[in-house]
Every structure is written in structure tokens, then in C-alpha cells.
Coordinates of C-alpha atoms in Angstrom, one line a residue:
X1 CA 85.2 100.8 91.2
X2 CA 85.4 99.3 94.6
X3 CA 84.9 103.1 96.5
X4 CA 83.8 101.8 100.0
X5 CA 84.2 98.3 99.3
X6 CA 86.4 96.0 100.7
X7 CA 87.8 92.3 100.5
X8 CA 86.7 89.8 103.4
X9 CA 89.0 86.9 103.4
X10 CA 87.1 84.9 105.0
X11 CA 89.0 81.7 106.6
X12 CA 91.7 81.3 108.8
X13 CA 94.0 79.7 107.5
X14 CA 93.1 80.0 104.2
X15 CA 94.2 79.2 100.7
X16 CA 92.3 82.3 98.9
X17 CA 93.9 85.3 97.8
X18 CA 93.8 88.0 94.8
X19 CA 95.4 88.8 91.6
X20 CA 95.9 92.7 90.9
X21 CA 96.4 93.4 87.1
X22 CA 98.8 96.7 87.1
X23 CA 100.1 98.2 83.8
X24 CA 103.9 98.4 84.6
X25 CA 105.8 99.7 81.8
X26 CA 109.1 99.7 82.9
X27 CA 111.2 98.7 86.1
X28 CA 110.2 100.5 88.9
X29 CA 113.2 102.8 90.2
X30 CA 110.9 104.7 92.9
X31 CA 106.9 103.4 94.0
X32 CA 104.8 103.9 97.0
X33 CA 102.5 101.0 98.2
X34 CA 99.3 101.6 100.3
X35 CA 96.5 99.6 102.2
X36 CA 94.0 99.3 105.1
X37 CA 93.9 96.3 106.6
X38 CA 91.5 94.9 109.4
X39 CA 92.0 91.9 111.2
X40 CA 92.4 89.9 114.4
X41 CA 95.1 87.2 113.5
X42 CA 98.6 87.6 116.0
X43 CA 100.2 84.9 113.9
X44 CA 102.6 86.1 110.8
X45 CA 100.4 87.3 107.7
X46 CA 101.4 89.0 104.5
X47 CA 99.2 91.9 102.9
X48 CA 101.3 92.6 99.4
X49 CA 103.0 90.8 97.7
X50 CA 104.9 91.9 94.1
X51 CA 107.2 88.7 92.8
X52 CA 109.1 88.5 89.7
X53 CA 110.2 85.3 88.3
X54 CA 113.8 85.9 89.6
X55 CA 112.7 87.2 93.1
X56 CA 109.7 85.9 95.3
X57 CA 110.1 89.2 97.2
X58 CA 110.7 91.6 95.4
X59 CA 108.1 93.7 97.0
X60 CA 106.3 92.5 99.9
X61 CA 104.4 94.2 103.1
X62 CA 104.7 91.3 105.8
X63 CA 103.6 91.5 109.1
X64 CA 104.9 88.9 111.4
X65 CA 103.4 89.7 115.1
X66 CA 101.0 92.5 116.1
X67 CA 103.5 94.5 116.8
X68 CA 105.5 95.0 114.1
X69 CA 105.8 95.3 109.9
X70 CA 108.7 93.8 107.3
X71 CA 109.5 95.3 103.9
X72 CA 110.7 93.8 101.3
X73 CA 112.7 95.2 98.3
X74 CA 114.1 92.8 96.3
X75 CA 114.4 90.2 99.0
X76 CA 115.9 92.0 101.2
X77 CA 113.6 93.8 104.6
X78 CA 113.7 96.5 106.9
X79 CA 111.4 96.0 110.2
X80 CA 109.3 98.8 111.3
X81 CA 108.0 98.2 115.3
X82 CA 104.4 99.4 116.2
X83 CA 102.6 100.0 118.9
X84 CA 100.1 96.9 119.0
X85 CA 97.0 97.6 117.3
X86 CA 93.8 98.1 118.8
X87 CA 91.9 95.6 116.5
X88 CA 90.8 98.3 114.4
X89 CA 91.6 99.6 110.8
X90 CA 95.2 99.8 110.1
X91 CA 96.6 102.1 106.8
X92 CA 99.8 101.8 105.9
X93 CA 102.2 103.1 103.0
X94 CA 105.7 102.2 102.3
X95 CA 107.7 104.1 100.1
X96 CA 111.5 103.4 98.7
X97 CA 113.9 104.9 96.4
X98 CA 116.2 103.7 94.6
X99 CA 118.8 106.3 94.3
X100 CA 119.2 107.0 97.9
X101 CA 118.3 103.7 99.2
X102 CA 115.5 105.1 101.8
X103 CA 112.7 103.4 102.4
X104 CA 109.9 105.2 104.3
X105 CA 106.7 103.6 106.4
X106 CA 104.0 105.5 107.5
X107 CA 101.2 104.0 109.9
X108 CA 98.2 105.9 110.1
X109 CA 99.1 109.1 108.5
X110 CA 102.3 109.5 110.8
X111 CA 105.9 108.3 109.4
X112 CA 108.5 106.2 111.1
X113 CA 112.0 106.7 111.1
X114 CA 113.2 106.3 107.5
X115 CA 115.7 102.9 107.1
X116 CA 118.2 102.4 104.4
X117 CA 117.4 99.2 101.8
X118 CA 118.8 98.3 98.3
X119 CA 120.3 101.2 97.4
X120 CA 121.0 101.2 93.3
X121 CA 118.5 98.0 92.9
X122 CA 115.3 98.0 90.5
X123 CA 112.5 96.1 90.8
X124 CA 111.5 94.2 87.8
X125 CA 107.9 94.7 85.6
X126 CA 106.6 91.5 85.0
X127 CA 105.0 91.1 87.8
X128 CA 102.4 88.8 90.0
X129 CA 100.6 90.9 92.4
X130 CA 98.3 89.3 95.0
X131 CA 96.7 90.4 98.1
X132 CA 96.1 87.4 100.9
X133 CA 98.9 85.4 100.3
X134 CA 103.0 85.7 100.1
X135 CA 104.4 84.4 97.1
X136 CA 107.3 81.8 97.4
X137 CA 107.7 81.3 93.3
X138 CA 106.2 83.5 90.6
X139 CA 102.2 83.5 91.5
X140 CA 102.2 80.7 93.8
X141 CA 104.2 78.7 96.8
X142 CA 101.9 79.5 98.9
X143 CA 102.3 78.8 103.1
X144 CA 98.6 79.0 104.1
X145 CA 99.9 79.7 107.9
X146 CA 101.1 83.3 106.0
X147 CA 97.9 83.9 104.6
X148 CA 95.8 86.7 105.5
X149 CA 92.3 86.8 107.1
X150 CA 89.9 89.4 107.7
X151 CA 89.3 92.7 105.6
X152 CA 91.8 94.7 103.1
X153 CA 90.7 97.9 101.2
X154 CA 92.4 101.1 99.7
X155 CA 94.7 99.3 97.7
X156 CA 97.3 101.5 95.8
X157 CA 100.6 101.4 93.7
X158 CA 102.7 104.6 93.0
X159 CA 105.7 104.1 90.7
X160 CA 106.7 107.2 92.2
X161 CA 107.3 108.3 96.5
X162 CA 104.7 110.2 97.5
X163 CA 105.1 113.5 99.3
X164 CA 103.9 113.8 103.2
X165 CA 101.2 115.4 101.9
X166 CA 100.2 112.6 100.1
X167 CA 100.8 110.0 102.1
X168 CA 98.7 112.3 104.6
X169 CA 95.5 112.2 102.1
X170 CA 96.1 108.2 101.5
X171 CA 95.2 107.6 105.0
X172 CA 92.2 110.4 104.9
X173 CA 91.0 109.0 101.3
X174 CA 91.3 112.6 99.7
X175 CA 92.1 112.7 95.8
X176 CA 95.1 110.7 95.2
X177 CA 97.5 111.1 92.5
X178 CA 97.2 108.9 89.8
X179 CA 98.7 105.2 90.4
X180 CA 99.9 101.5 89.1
X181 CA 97.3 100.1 91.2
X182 CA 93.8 102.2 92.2
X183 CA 91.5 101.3 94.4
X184 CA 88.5 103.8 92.6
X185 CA 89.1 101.5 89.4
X186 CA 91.0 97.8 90.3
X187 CA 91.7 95.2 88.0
X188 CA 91.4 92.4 89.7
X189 CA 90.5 88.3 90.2
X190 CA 89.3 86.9 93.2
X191 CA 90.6 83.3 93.6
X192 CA 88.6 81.3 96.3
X193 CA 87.2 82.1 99.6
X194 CA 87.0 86.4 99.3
X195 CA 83.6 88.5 99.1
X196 CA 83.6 91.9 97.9
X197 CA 81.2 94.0 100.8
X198 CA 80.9 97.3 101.5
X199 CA 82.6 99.0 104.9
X200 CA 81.3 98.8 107.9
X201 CA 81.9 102.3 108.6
X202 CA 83.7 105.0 107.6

């Protein structure tokens, strides 16, 4: 249970980064991905990243400047622009569909303007998850100048989209549905240079 925890990647660049052990099922046809992330880096870093062995990116929350966020479904993105941030705590969630081909970013509790991506595709199960690092083959291929540094908590995985009322309560930590990935009871292996602390503040 990692409740008021979070993951300090420590160095910048760095080569560390964290396996997430999810019980997938099935193909995902529908999920919602959140996280906070705290940091200072401008240069691109990447905060999830889902590969398959047939696609690198087939889910991935990149952020290449301050100022704006890339989703990935199935190696294809949609960019989301954002005000730059004020070097505080950042919570995102994306969401995406399959059937409609939406895919929906909040930022802070407030959504964007939905974006159409991959309509009719499905992600695959067998999956490598990691936190800190973008994947350019299954669980590895690794760019260090794409790695993340700084903080990352409130890790979650929805094989569903969540309402606006739930994306609302991801961003206030209220009672969450239940998920792929939860933050209240992770599976997870640190690999290298990341400490498990508690928040700073609230």
C-alpha cells in the first residue's frame, strides 16, 4: 500500500525506472490511466509506458516540453497543449475508447477538448508496464534523455473510461473504483536509482 507514498527518481538523466505487475485478462477495448507527477525537467520525459511485443507504444503518457502532453494508443498520439506548469504537482488521466475512437485528457480535475485516435483498435494484454522510462522494444530500449526525474504517485489503470465524476475524485484521491493498476495496493519492482518516501504535503 503505497497511500501517501511516492517514487523519487532520483537522477537526471537516469537509467532507473519501475515495473508495474497488472492482471490483464483480456485486450483492453476501453481503460483510463492516472498519475501525479512532480518535477522540474523542460526536456522530453515519459511517465507511462504500456508496450506489447508488437507495439512499443501501445499506451504511453509522454510529455515532450512543459507545455504540452502526447498520447499514445497503439503508436499512434494525440497532443494535448497546457498552460506551463508552475513546478508543482501535476494529475493527469487519459481516457480512450475504442468504439468511438475518443480519447479524453483531463489535467487537474478539468478536461480538455476530447481528440479522435484509433478508432476500432485494441490494445493487447501481455503487457510491460514501467514508470520512468519509455519503452522502445518489449521492457526495454531505453533513451535515458526520455527518462523521468523527480516524483510520481497515484498510479492507476481502469480497463474501463471513467465518468467526470470519477476522473473529478482521481485528482481529489476520494474512493476510486476498482482498477488494473492501484495505487492503495501496487505490484511493483523498483529497478535502480528510485526511493519509495512519503509526500511532502498533501
Amino acid at each position: 500500500d503505497l497511500y501517501r507514498k511516492v517514487f523519487v527518481f532520483r537522477k537526471d538523466p537516469s537509467d532507473a525506472y519501475v515495473v508495474l505487475r497488472a492482471r490483464l485478462e483480456q485486450p483492453l477495448r476501453n481503460f483510463t490511466v492516472c498519475l501525479r507527477s512532480f518535477t522540474d525537467l523542460t526536456r522530453p520525459h515519459s511517465l507511462f509506458s504500456y508496450a506489447t511485443e508488437k507495439q512499443s507504444n501501445e499506451i504511453l503518457l509522454f510529455k515532450p516540453k512543459p507545455e504540452e502532453y502526447r498520447f499514445y494508443v497503439g503508436g499512434k498520439f494525440v497532443t494535448f497543449r497546457v498552460p506551463e506548469g508552475r513546478r508543482d504537482w501535476e494529475h493527469v488521466c487519459a481516457s480512450w475508447e475504442s468504439a468511438s475512437g475518443i480519447a479524453e485528457f483531463w489535467l487537474n480535475g478539468k478536461p480538455w477538448p476530447r481528440k479522435g485516435l484509433q478508432r476500432g483498435y485494441t490494445v493487447g494484454a501481455t503487457a510491460a508496464i514501467l514508470l520512468g522510462q519509455e519503452q522502445d522494444s518489449f521492457g526495454g530500449g531505453f533513451d535515458l534523455y526520455n527518462s523521468f526525474s523527480g516524483e510520481l504517485t497515484d498510479v492507476y489503470l481502469w480497463d474501463t473510461g471513467l465518468s467526470p465524476d470519477k476522473m473529478r475524485a482521481a485528482f481529489l484521491s476520494l474512493r476510486l473504483p476498482p482498477a488494473l493498476l492501484a495505487w492503495k495496493s501496487l505490484s511493483y519492482e523498483v529497478k535502480g536509482d528510485v526511493v519509495v518516501k512519503p509526500r511532502l504535503r498533501e
